[in-house]
Amino acid sequence: MKIFDKLISSVVPLVDENIDTDQIIPARFLKATTREGFGENLFRDWRFDDQGEMIKDFPLNNKKYAGKILLAGKNFGCGSSREHAAWAIFDYGFRVVVSSYFADIFKNNALNNGLLPVQVSETFLETLFRNIEDNPRMEVEVNLKAQLIILPGMALSEPFEINPFKKHCLLTGKDEFEFLLDHLESIQEYEKRSFYTLETF
Amino acid sequence: MGKTLFDKVWNQHVVREINDGPLVLYIDRHFIHEVTSPQAFTGLKEKGLQVFRPKQTIATADHNVPTYDQHLPIKNALSRKQVSTLTENCKTYGIELYGLGHPFQGIVHVIGPELGITQPGMTIVCGDSHTSTHGAFGTIAFGIGTSEVLHVLATQTLLQYKPKTMQINVEGVLQNGVSAKDLILYIISKIGMGGATGYFVEYSGQAIRNLSMESRMTVCNMSIEMGARGGMIAPDKVTFEYLKNREFTPRGNALENMKSYWDSLKTDEDAVFHQELTFHADDIAPMITFGTNPGMGMGVDEKVPSSEHALNGETYSFDKSLNYMNIDAGKPLLGKKVNYVFIGSCTNGRIEDLRQVARVVKGRKKAPNITALIVPGSRQVEVMARKEGIDKILEEAGFELRQSGCSACLAMNEDKIPKGEYCVSTSNRNFEGRQGPGSRTLLASPLTAAYTAIKGYIADVREIL
Ligand code: SF4
């Protein structure tokens, strides 16, 4: 997994609430058997009309905006568990998603792929949206070590929560998987007292 | 202090706790399908690992399969490749596959229970959010991403943090014409799409106890639609009766032994949940959604609310949603012309659902404007429906019973709703474009969907019951 430490970038804002993973990557693009190339179809039906023409004022297409931080209304990533959503956002070039809350599975998927979900308060989210409207290329700093999201130009910041273990994984690039593999012995030990191991199947 | 059902099952599965960190949770059964597993197998290959407990993983092809002529090669090359990749992976790693043509094939959340693979007190995961369905058996079941599919394949465990618990009590008795689907759509319309995020839900109360096993699955299935990690119902007589003589349930003494464990799976009297909610069954009418998330629902005979009434002040999304649906606030939906009806999915694609449909369409005729897709949740459901003559009842009314799969629930195969068209659907998601680009989905029960197919417009099934 890629290391994440700190990022200073301008922001692409999506004001919608409850953005579901079907919008992030529609099901018809899930036929691939590899992880690559999903960025091309990120927000496909919001970025392009049915003739394949770019919808110019959609924020990802709008020249006003750019950057590696995606800012979105609350309950981002709800719906389907497809990890392809996190892959698509990352592949498109985003490294951070900021919202006032995230759906559980999406949050996990993002963290497992080096994409940092930053959960901020409703008020801070509004402040961000407002400031970006006024100044579309405003830069925002996301500092994982300090667990802070900062608007450098404005002396404004807010701390954010992240699980210490997940933080460690992101900062060091180590992933959960290696950690689990170290536990195979205790897993076998556990199986001796389990009700439902293979013998019962 | 007493323990909740959730606590009991969870604690039973903790392999190890790590200070200040996640815990290692053992997974009893793992389901996989063609769409979210290929990249996990690639990960396994890259690391030179084997599947740790191949007998505890069960595979099926469901998301991306055609619903007719399943004996022929799949036409779409990408879909064909995805399904053949699953077949190869299962062969390489020794995993049981119920693929196309197998008598046990079907939607992953339909076949687990009907084969008796799903049993009370288990932990079950699948790379699919509706894994919550299995919670109907008093099981901790939840959806995971593809990275985690790899973790389970390689270690039969996951790193987890214990979620908070919520109890949703539904008291009273459901009215005639009101089903489990209406009950869950009602709850979601009250608490919203994110209302249970971070929680594991236990459903309880008289209205839940009175539900059949299949109806309980419908309720638990949609737990994810309010953001819950999963939902569960304590096992009882209904559960045990359902489990008897299923393909993979224990027999004889072994069953009796398991039963004494299953009996202990209930929330203690003095257990405390992080949150408790109560609803009343008599407040629930047949439901229909009018927007682009499952929380935007109302009684079928009500008028569409305006954004002032949007839950949690989500006015922007609410208006955008009505605009996408081309539905006006303040107007009723009854009588609105609809050209498509979809009956199926892991929410409502079981035999009980098809029986409900048959009850409505028997002796009636499909409206001429309607294109209906009626898709059984599994091969076994299809076989049962044919045995019971449901296929004939459907045919006489002008419908056709397809072959099993996810179909127009997510429109990955060719079963799609055209742009701009309305579809009354028994599935679980009405997101923009969920049933095909530009499609407009209205979620409802099988009864309401069937009656709409007869009338050609949205109708209140209570008229004929
Ligand atoms: S029927 Fe729909 S919701 Fe259920 S598993 Fe298939 S695609 Fe997912």
XYZ file of C-alpha atoms and ligand atoms in Angstrom:
674
model
C 0.000 0.000 0.000
C 1.152 3.560 -0.752
C 2.358 5.655 2.151
C 0.239 8.655 3.139
C 1.655 11.338 5.332
C 0.638 14.850 4.396
C -1.014 16.488 1.418
C -1.459 20.095 0.366
C -3.807 20.470 -2.551
C -6.728 22.363 -4.005
C -10.115 20.701 -3.806
C -12.887 19.407 -6.063
C -16.275 19.972 -4.381
C -19.391 17.794 -4.784
C -22.191 19.179 -2.652
C -24.483 16.146 -2.981
C -25.322 14.186 0.122
C -25.597 10.382 0.194
C -23.379 9.830 -2.834
C -23.637 6.089 -3.380
C -21.033 3.801 -4.897
C -23.298 3.184 -7.913
C -22.681 6.836 -8.854
C -18.976 6.619 -8.088
C -18.617 3.635 -10.406
C -21.744 2.300 -12.155
C -22.236 -1.485 -12.118
C -21.778 -1.897 -15.853
C -18.077 -1.049 -15.398
C -17.512 -3.783 -12.839
C -16.878 -6.497 -15.391
C -13.103 -6.195 -15.190
C -11.049 -8.842 -13.421
C -8.133 -6.517 -12.577
C -7.866 -3.461 -10.340
C -6.615 -1.031 -12.964
C -8.266 1.647 -15.040
C -11.418 2.352 -13.036
C -10.598 6.088 -12.836
C -11.705 6.491 -16.421
C -15.281 5.716 -15.423
C -15.336 7.519 -12.086
C -18.735 9.281 -11.777
C -19.313 8.194 -15.343
C -22.987 9.170 -15.586
C -22.423 12.504 -13.875
C -19.377 13.371 -15.972
C -20.722 12.398 -19.398
C -24.163 12.556 -21.006
C -25.603 9.601 -22.892
C -23.898 10.734 -26.116
C -20.574 10.475 -24.305
C -20.218 14.278 -24.246
C -18.589 15.807 -21.226
C -20.987 17.657 -18.922
C -18.984 20.850 -18.591
C -20.210 22.232 -15.310
C -19.919 18.983 -13.352
C -17.180 19.813 -10.814
C -14.768 17.093 -11.984
C -14.973 18.527 -15.506
C -15.179 22.159 -14.508
C -11.836 23.867 -15.228
C -12.360 26.038 -12.140
C -11.539 23.083 -9.919
C -8.600 20.726 -9.654
C -6.692 18.843 -7.006
C -6.224 15.629 -5.124
C -8.849 16.242 -2.461
C -12.482 15.357 -3.106
C -14.943 17.203 -0.891
C -18.446 15.734 -0.638
C -21.742 16.047 1.219
C -22.517 13.768 4.131
C -22.833 9.971 4.040
C -20.371 9.534 1.215
C -19.915 6.053 -0.253
C -23.185 4.460 0.848
C -24.764 1.525 -0.946
C -22.894 -1.291 -2.620
C -19.713 -2.636 -1.011
C -17.803 -2.540 -4.321
C -14.185 -1.695 -3.580
C -14.027 -0.571 -7.205
C -15.371 2.754 -5.914
C -12.244 3.356 -3.842
C -10.052 2.114 -6.704
C -11.762 4.500 -9.141
C -11.319 7.541 -6.891
C -7.684 6.706 -6.260
C -6.982 5.871 -9.896
C -8.487 9.188 -10.991
C -5.909 10.922 -8.828
C -7.607 11.722 -5.535
C -5.758 10.872 -2.320
C -8.219 12.252 0.242
C -12.009 12.402 0.497
C -13.480 14.880 2.978
C -17.077 14.552 4.176
C -19.065 14.919 7.372
C -19.494 11.170 7.479
C -18.776 8.048 5.503
C -20.550 4.775 5.011
C -18.728 2.022 6.945
C -17.745 -0.302 4.129
C -16.528 2.507 1.914
C -14.394 3.914 4.700
C -12.750 0.552 5.189
C -12.217 0.026 1.478
C -10.651 3.465 1.132
C -8.254 2.879 4.020
C -7.275 -0.493 2.584
C -6.193 1.293 -0.576
C -4.274 4.244 0.784
C -7.148 6.668 0.180
C -7.718 8.748 3.300
C -11.321 9.489 4.367
C -11.316 12.617 6.526
C -14.441 13.050 8.587
C -15.142 16.653 9.612
C -17.998 18.370 11.450
C -21.032 19.648 9.522
C -19.949 23.213 10.223
C -16.418 22.690 9.025
C -17.763 20.987 5.906
C -19.951 24.011 5.204
C -17.024 26.346 5.762
C -14.998 24.380 3.251
C -17.758 24.460 0.640
C -18.285 28.198 1.145
C -14.605 29.084 0.890
C -14.093 26.981 -2.206
C -17.028 28.661 -3.868
C -15.336 32.024 -3.269
C -11.866 30.803 -4.098
C -11.980 27.628 -6.227
C -8.241 27.030 -6.179
C -7.909 27.448 -2.441
C -5.446 24.970 -0.982
C -6.197 22.705 1.928
C -3.666 20.798 3.984
C -4.392 17.333 5.306
C -1.847 16.287 7.895
C -2.253 12.679 8.964
C 0.437 12.637 11.619
C -1.098 15.625 13.388
C -4.653 14.477 12.443
C -5.488 17.961 11.281
C -7.207 19.443 8.279
C -6.012 23.001 7.756
C -6.983 25.944 5.577
C -3.494 27.493 5.452
C -4.551 30.870 4.122
C -7.181 31.375 6.797
C -5.688 30.115 10.037
C -8.577 27.667 10.270
C -8.232 24.024 11.147
C -10.068 21.057 12.589
C -8.745 17.837 14.100
C -10.041 14.577 12.668
C -10.337 11.088 14.110
C -8.609 8.094 12.710
C -8.139 4.734 14.218
C -4.529 4.433 15.536
C -3.962 1.144 13.760
C -5.206 2.426 10.407
C -3.122 5.549 10.880
C -0.058 3.437 11.478
C -0.797 1.431 8.329
C -1.107 4.568 6.199
C 1.979 6.236 7.605
C 4.139 3.172 7.100
C 2.498 1.670 4.015
C 2.072 -1.636 5.848
C -1.290 -3.258 5.221
C -3.654 -5.203 7.447
C -3.070 -8.316 5.495
C 0.545 -8.783 6.590
C -0.606 -8.326 10.142
C -3.250 -11.054 9.822
C -0.805 -13.440 8.201
C 1.323 -13.179 11.343
C -1.583 -14.603 13.335
C -2.166 -17.911 11.591
C -1.098 -19.877 14.658
C -3.594 -18.271 16.991
C -6.239 -18.742 14.301
C -5.573 -22.478 14.217
C -5.669 -22.504 17.985
C -9.060 -20.770 17.900
C -10.457 -23.311 15.465
C -10.169 -26.010 18.100
C -12.860 -24.314 20.154
C -15.078 -23.145 17.299
C -18.571 -24.491 16.547
C -18.474 -24.095 12.841
C -15.173 -25.089 11.332
C -15.052 -27.367 8.336
C -15.924 -30.536 10.282
C -19.452 -29.255 10.772
C -19.907 -28.413 7.128
C -24.928 -6.716 32.924
C -26.571 -8.945 30.347
C -25.385 -9.427 26.828
C -27.066 -8.731 23.534
C -27.418 -11.411 20.901
C -24.818 -9.528 18.898
C -22.334 -9.525 21.805
C -22.750 -13.243 22.337
C -22.053 -14.189 18.739
C -19.279 -11.627 18.386
C -17.432 -12.666 21.551
C -17.616 -16.269 20.456
C -15.613 -15.354 17.344
C -12.833 -13.213 18.725
C -9.543 -14.936 18.023
C -7.389 -12.234 19.548
C -7.700 -8.717 20.812
C -4.955 -6.208 20.275
C -4.430 -3.378 22.682
C -5.674 -0.117 21.258
C -6.190 -1.824 17.934
C -8.601 -3.961 16.017
C -9.411 -7.535 16.900
C -9.043 -10.655 14.838
C -12.521 -12.009 14.113
C -13.029 -15.573 12.904
C -15.306 -16.046 9.903
C -17.300 -19.275 9.778
C -18.624 -19.030 6.239
C -17.501 -16.971 3.293
C -19.501 -16.529 0.104
C -17.933 -15.320 -3.099
C -19.265 -14.372 -6.529
C -17.787 -13.445 -9.887
C -17.737 -9.637 -9.551
C -15.889 -8.903 -6.313
C -13.580 -11.908 -6.093
C -11.204 -11.951 -9.115
C -8.866 -9.260 -7.770
C -8.722 -11.058 -4.415
C -7.550 -14.243 -6.097
C -4.968 -12.238 -8.010
C -3.685 -10.941 -4.673
C -3.459 -14.483 -3.380
C -1.526 -15.574 -6.467
C 0.866 -12.621 -6.267
C 1.740 -13.519 -2.720
C 2.034 -17.229 -3.496
C -0.592 -18.115 -0.878
C -3.230 -20.834 -0.715
C -6.828 -20.571 0.426
C -6.585 -21.266 4.148
C -9.942 -23.043 4.598
C -11.324 -23.767 1.131
C -14.261 -25.780 2.540
C -15.583 -22.712 4.346
C -15.876 -20.644 1.178
C -18.796 -21.214 -1.192
C -19.032 -19.677 -4.648
C -21.839 -18.900 -7.053
C -22.276 -16.936 -10.275
C -25.147 -14.494 -9.928
C -24.427 -10.810 -10.533
C -23.395 -10.914 -14.116
C -25.281 -13.828 -15.637
C -28.080 -13.895 -18.220
C -31.592 -14.830 -17.091
C -32.482 -16.882 -20.141
C -30.651 -19.577 -22.106
C -28.217 -20.100 -19.260
C -27.071 -23.327 -20.920
C -25.538 -21.309 -23.789
C -22.206 -19.473 -23.543
C -22.611 -15.958 -22.117
C -22.775 -13.495 -25.018
C -20.938 -10.559 -23.498
C -17.209 -11.294 -23.625
C -16.324 -9.459 -20.410
C -19.106 -11.147 -18.462
C -18.095 -14.498 -19.869
C -14.508 -13.905 -18.782
C -15.566 -12.867 -15.285
C -17.610 -16.034 -14.829
C -14.905 -18.290 -16.285
C -12.293 -16.620 -14.042
C -14.407 -17.574 -11.037
C -14.673 -21.151 -12.310
C -10.913 -21.404 -12.777
C -10.155 -19.891 -9.380
C -12.546 -22.297 -7.662
C -10.940 -25.220 -9.432
C -7.395 -24.097 -8.594
C -8.123 -23.540 -4.922
C -10.615 -26.321 -4.241
C -13.676 -24.154 -3.603
C -17.204 -25.503 -4.115
C -18.876 -23.603 -6.959
C -22.576 -23.490 -7.706
C -22.168 -22.022 -11.153
C -24.560 -21.718 -14.074
C -26.332 -25.006 -14.678
C -25.799 -26.280 -11.135
C -29.051 -27.073 -9.316
C -27.902 -24.930 -6.348
C -26.980 -21.833 -8.394
C -28.625 -18.551 -7.458
C -28.198 -15.199 -5.795
C -25.634 -15.664 -3.080
C -27.945 -14.458 -0.286
C -30.780 -16.665 -1.442
C -28.811 -19.895 -1.723
C -26.914 -19.654 1.592
C -30.107 -19.875 3.655
C -32.024 -22.250 1.396
C -29.163 -24.778 1.456
C -28.840 -24.508 5.225
C -25.281 -23.199 4.927
C -26.386 -20.184 6.957
C -26.936 -21.220 10.580
C -27.593 -19.377 13.839
C -24.597 -18.003 15.683
C -22.270 -18.006 12.692
C -20.176 -15.197 11.323
C -20.684 -14.856 7.581
C -19.135 -12.426 5.121
C -19.257 -11.850 1.381
C -17.970 -9.178 -0.954
C -21.480 -7.827 -1.167
C -23.324 -5.387 1.056
C -26.545 -7.417 1.263
C -24.778 -10.133 3.197
C -26.823 -8.650 6.039
C -29.638 -10.932 4.774
C -28.163 -13.900 6.649
C -28.657 -12.042 9.934
C -32.253 -13.297 9.877
C -30.884 -16.509 11.415
C -29.214 -14.813 14.373
C -25.985 -14.641 12.437
C -23.419 -11.845 12.329
C -23.291 -11.284 8.601
C -21.898 -8.289 6.794
C -20.514 -7.109 3.469
C -16.823 -6.571 2.848
C -14.608 -5.136 0.122
C -12.363 -7.116 -2.189
C -9.216 -6.543 -0.075
C -11.031 -8.172 2.800
C -12.167 -11.033 0.561
C -8.459 -11.707 0.147
C -7.940 -11.552 3.920
C -10.648 -14.148 4.488
C -9.417 -16.408 1.701
C -5.927 -16.395 3.172
C -6.669 -16.438 6.909
C -10.410 -17.129 7.487
C -10.379 -13.979 9.646
C -10.799 -10.219 9.402
C -9.444 -7.325 11.411
C -12.460 -5.666 12.946
C -13.589 -3.032 15.398
C -16.659 -3.813 17.401
C -19.594 -1.736 16.138
C -22.198 -0.189 18.408
C -25.529 -1.953 18.805
C -29.032 -0.738 18.034
C -32.320 -2.384 18.801
C -35.247 -1.803 16.484
C -38.477 -2.940 18.011
C -41.593 -3.309 15.917
C -44.674 -3.826 18.041
C -48.151 -4.834 16.936
C -49.462 -6.690 13.922
C -48.974 -5.859 10.243
C -52.158 -5.051 8.363
C -53.464 -7.062 5.456
C -51.481 -6.290 2.297
C -48.496 -5.015 4.290
C -45.401 -7.167 4.065
C -41.865 -7.356 5.434
C -40.690 -5.198 2.543
C -43.090 -2.441 3.567
C -41.959 -2.771 7.167
C -38.304 -2.236 6.327
C -38.980 0.529 3.769
C -41.014 2.249 6.464
C -38.196 2.064 9.027
C -35.657 3.392 6.525
C -37.995 6.230 5.564
C -38.090 7.225 9.248
C -34.402 7.062 10.115
C -32.825 7.766 6.749
C -30.012 6.302 4.748
C -27.329 6.993 7.310
C -29.550 6.462 10.359
C -27.797 3.299 11.510
C -24.264 3.934 10.251
C -21.750 2.516 12.712
C -24.329 0.182 14.295
C -25.254 -3.446 14.172
C -29.037 -3.760 14.445
C -31.143 -6.347 16.215
C -34.799 -6.431 15.144
C -37.278 -7.512 17.754
C -40.885 -7.168 18.860
C -44.126 -8.886 18.007
C -44.267 -7.854 14.351
C -40.796 -9.299 13.757
C -41.478 -12.532 15.667
C -44.604 -13.057 13.545
C -42.637 -12.953 10.311
C -41.767 -16.082 8.378
C -38.094 -16.883 7.842
C -38.135 -15.544 4.304
C -39.766 -12.300 5.413
C -37.145 -11.921 8.137
C -34.522 -12.191 5.431
C -36.207 -9.362 3.526
C -35.970 -7.164 6.626
C -32.346 -7.972 7.431
C -31.406 -7.658 3.769
C -32.142 -3.950 3.725
C -30.327 -3.107 6.993
C -27.465 -1.797 4.889
C -29.854 0.695 3.278
C -29.918 2.656 6.531
C -26.158 2.365 6.844
C -26.097 -0.477 9.390
C -23.187 -2.878 9.299
C -25.766 -5.632 9.518
C -29.038 -6.661 11.092
C -30.016 -9.746 13.024
C -33.012 -11.525 14.517
C -32.786 -14.003 17.384
C -33.393 -17.589 16.257
C -36.603 -19.224 17.465
C -39.026 -21.983 16.474
C -39.569 -20.417 13.060
C -35.820 -20.538 12.439
C -35.440 -24.140 13.568
C -38.399 -25.292 11.483
C -36.950 -23.599 8.437
C -33.550 -25.197 8.949
C -34.799 -28.753 9.286
C -33.718 -31.083 6.487
C -31.847 -28.516 4.446
C -28.907 -29.758 2.398
C -26.202 -28.683 4.855
C -27.943 -28.560 8.212
C -26.992 -31.146 10.771
C -29.234 -34.215 11.175
C -30.423 -36.262 14.126
C -28.335 -35.940 17.271
C -26.023 -33.408 15.740
C -29.029 -31.179 15.118
C -30.249 -31.588 18.696
C -26.801 -30.596 19.952
C -26.696 -27.499 17.817
C -30.211 -26.604 18.895
C -29.199 -26.287 22.511
C -26.543 -23.805 21.445
C -28.977 -21.983 19.159
C -31.451 -21.686 22.035
C -28.946 -19.615 23.979
C -28.734 -17.073 21.187
C -30.957 -14.329 22.455
C -30.493 -10.946 24.073
C -30.546 -11.086 27.874
C -33.374 -9.212 29.620
C -31.006 -6.707 31.198
C -28.782 -6.132 28.196
C -28.387 -2.539 27.034
C -28.101 -1.324 23.450
C -26.351 1.880 22.457
C -29.599 2.943 20.872
C -33.167 1.644 20.971
C -35.995 2.545 18.606
C -39.608 1.444 18.578
C -42.101 1.444 15.723
C -45.712 0.304 15.497
C -46.846 -2.125 12.844
C -50.298 -0.566 12.549
C -48.731 2.689 11.307
C -47.335 0.899 8.270
C -49.074 0.928 4.892
C -47.853 -0.643 1.638
C -44.814 1.501 0.833
C -43.334 2.965 -2.322
C -40.245 5.098 -2.875
C -40.352 8.293 -4.912
C -36.696 9.388 -4.852
C -33.221 8.089 -5.524
C -32.404 6.580 -2.181
C -34.282 3.935 -0.214
C -35.006 6.400 2.587
C -37.253 8.445 0.290
C -40.337 6.319 0.752
C -43.994 6.838 1.710
C -47.288 4.997 1.980
C -48.479 4.153 -1.532
C -51.627 6.255 -1.033
C -49.798 9.346 0.235
C -48.690 12.455 -1.622
C -45.025 12.986 -2.452
C -43.570 15.271 0.216
C -41.670 18.430 -0.619
C -38.048 19.103 0.310
C -39.121 20.981 3.445
C -39.859 17.527 4.801
C -36.548 16.022 3.721
C -34.891 14.031 6.492
C -31.947 15.736 8.214
C -32.307 18.897 6.104
C -31.031 17.200 2.956
C -32.946 19.616 0.753
C -30.425 19.911 -2.084
C -30.223 16.166 -2.667
C -33.983 15.842 -2.201
C -34.818 18.309 -4.962
C -32.148 16.896 -7.250
C -33.625 13.493 -6.650
C -37.212 14.490 -7.512
C -35.862 16.195 -10.588
C -34.080 13.028 -11.701
C -37.247 11.027 -11.084
C -39.394 13.683 -12.787
C -41.814 13.403 -9.890
C -43.612 16.410 -8.426
C -43.860 17.145 -4.743
C -47.415 17.417 -3.467
C -48.868 14.954 -5.972
C -49.924 11.348 -5.358
C -48.187 8.436 -7.078
C -51.330 6.306 -7.267
C -52.420 6.122 -10.888
C -49.002 7.068 -12.263
C -48.270 5.146 -15.448
C -45.335 2.752 -15.230
C -44.065 0.615 -18.119
C -41.690 -1.711 -16.261
C -41.957 -4.026 -13.298
C -39.096 -6.057 -11.847
C -39.785 -8.862 -9.398
C -36.741 -10.603 -7.988
C -33.423 -9.899 -6.182
C -32.025 -11.037 -2.846
C -34.678 -8.894 -1.145
C -37.741 -10.430 -2.766
C -36.743 -13.270 -5.063
C -37.688 -16.215 -2.860
C -40.573 -18.665 -3.230
C -42.751 -16.820 -0.737
C -42.427 -13.695 -2.895
C -43.415 -15.556 -6.045
C -46.405 -17.017 -4.205
C -47.489 -13.488 -3.294
C -47.169 -12.465 -6.922
C -49.175 -15.491 -8.029
C -51.873 -14.622 -5.524
C -52.303 -11.213 -7.153
C -52.022 -12.148 -10.822
C -54.041 -15.371 -10.737
C -57.073 -14.987 -12.982
C -56.002 -11.506 -14.098
C -54.126 -10.177 -17.114
C -50.978 -8.087 -17.376
C -51.592 -4.515 -18.552
C -50.530 -4.095 -22.207
C -48.055 -1.289 -21.502
C -46.107 -3.343 -18.959
C -42.837 -5.156 -19.552
C -42.288 -7.367 -16.554
C -39.148 -9.206 -15.506
C -39.866 -11.963 -13.039
C -36.618 -13.506 -11.908
C -36.348 -16.249 -9.280
C -33.599 -15.823 -6.700
C -32.211 -19.297 -7.288
C -32.538 -22.445 -9.359
C -34.261 -24.122 -6.442
C -36.799 -21.308 -6.231
C -37.422 -21.678 -9.958
C -37.913 -25.426 -9.648
C -40.308 -24.987 -6.727
C -42.277 -22.329 -8.594
C -42.680 -24.649 -11.571
C -43.696 -27.524 -9.318
C -46.348 -25.388 -7.684
C -47.652 -24.226 -11.049
C -46.690 -20.599 -10.437
C -45.072 -20.477 -13.878
C -48.437 -21.416 -15.435
C -50.324 -18.804 -13.429
C -47.802 -16.234 -14.594
C -48.017 -17.353 -18.209
C -51.790 -17.206 -18.227
C -51.579 -13.645 -16.996
C -49.071 -12.758 -19.719
C -45.813 -13.003 -17.743
C -42.773 -15.202 -18.089
C -40.589 -16.719 -15.391
C -36.886 -16.191 -16.096
C -33.797 -18.041 -14.828
C -32.110 -17.025 -11.614
C -29.640 -14.225 -11.008
C -29.380 -10.612 -9.849
C -30.722 -9.364 -13.176
C -32.262 -5.882 -13.261
C -31.469 -5.305 -9.590
C -28.131 -3.932 -10.729
C -28.414 -4.307 -14.498
C -24.967 -5.758 -15.113
C -26.389 -8.233 -17.618
C -28.752 -7.279 -20.433
C -31.787 -6.909 -18.156
C -31.936 -3.120 -18.064
C -34.643 -0.502 -17.697
C -34.397 2.063 -20.516
C -33.520 5.685 -19.912
C -36.336 7.785 -18.491
C -38.628 4.821 -17.843
C -40.177 4.078 -14.458
C -39.831 0.645 -12.941
C -41.661 -0.604 -9.870
C -39.092 -2.949 -8.436
C -38.940 -5.392 -5.547
C -35.171 -4.919 -5.255
C -33.434 -2.800 -2.646
C -31.862 0.216 -4.346
C -33.388 3.050 -6.314
C -30.144 4.944 -6.906
C -29.789 6.960 -10.092
C -29.156 4.587 -12.971
C -29.141 1.514 -10.752
C -31.344 -0.426 -13.178
C -29.639 0.975 -16.271
C -28.431 4.463 -17.222
C -31.243 6.991 -16.787
C -33.672 4.435 -15.331
C -36.103 5.499 -12.602
C -36.770 2.973 -9.867
C -39.655 2.882 -7.400
C -39.107 0.283 -4.684
C -42.075 -1.681 -3.412
C -43.236 -5.084 -2.189
C -43.962 -8.036 -4.485
C -47.695 -7.508 -3.882
C -47.552 -3.875 -4.967
C -45.278 -4.638 -7.912
C -47.535 -7.445 -9.115
C -50.662 -5.324 -8.831
C -48.966 -2.475 -10.684
C -48.124 -4.923 -13.475
C -51.818 -5.832 -13.724
C -53.022 -2.240 -13.703
C -50.276 -0.605 -15.777
C -50.020 2.165 -13.213
C -49.113 2.432 -9.537
C -51.938 0.909 -7.565
C -52.874 0.012 -4.004
C -53.017 -3.762 -3.677
C -55.302 -3.497 -0.650
C -58.157 -2.918 -3.151
C -58.190 -6.602 -4.023
C -57.042 -8.318 -0.840
S -29.849 -9.149 -6.092
Fe -29.107 -7.066 -6.202
S -28.652 -6.463 -4.147
Fe -28.860 -8.681 -4.165
S -26.788 -9.459 -4.387
Fe -27.666 -9.264 -6.428
S -27.096 -7.225 -7.116
Fe -26.752 -7.282 -4.931
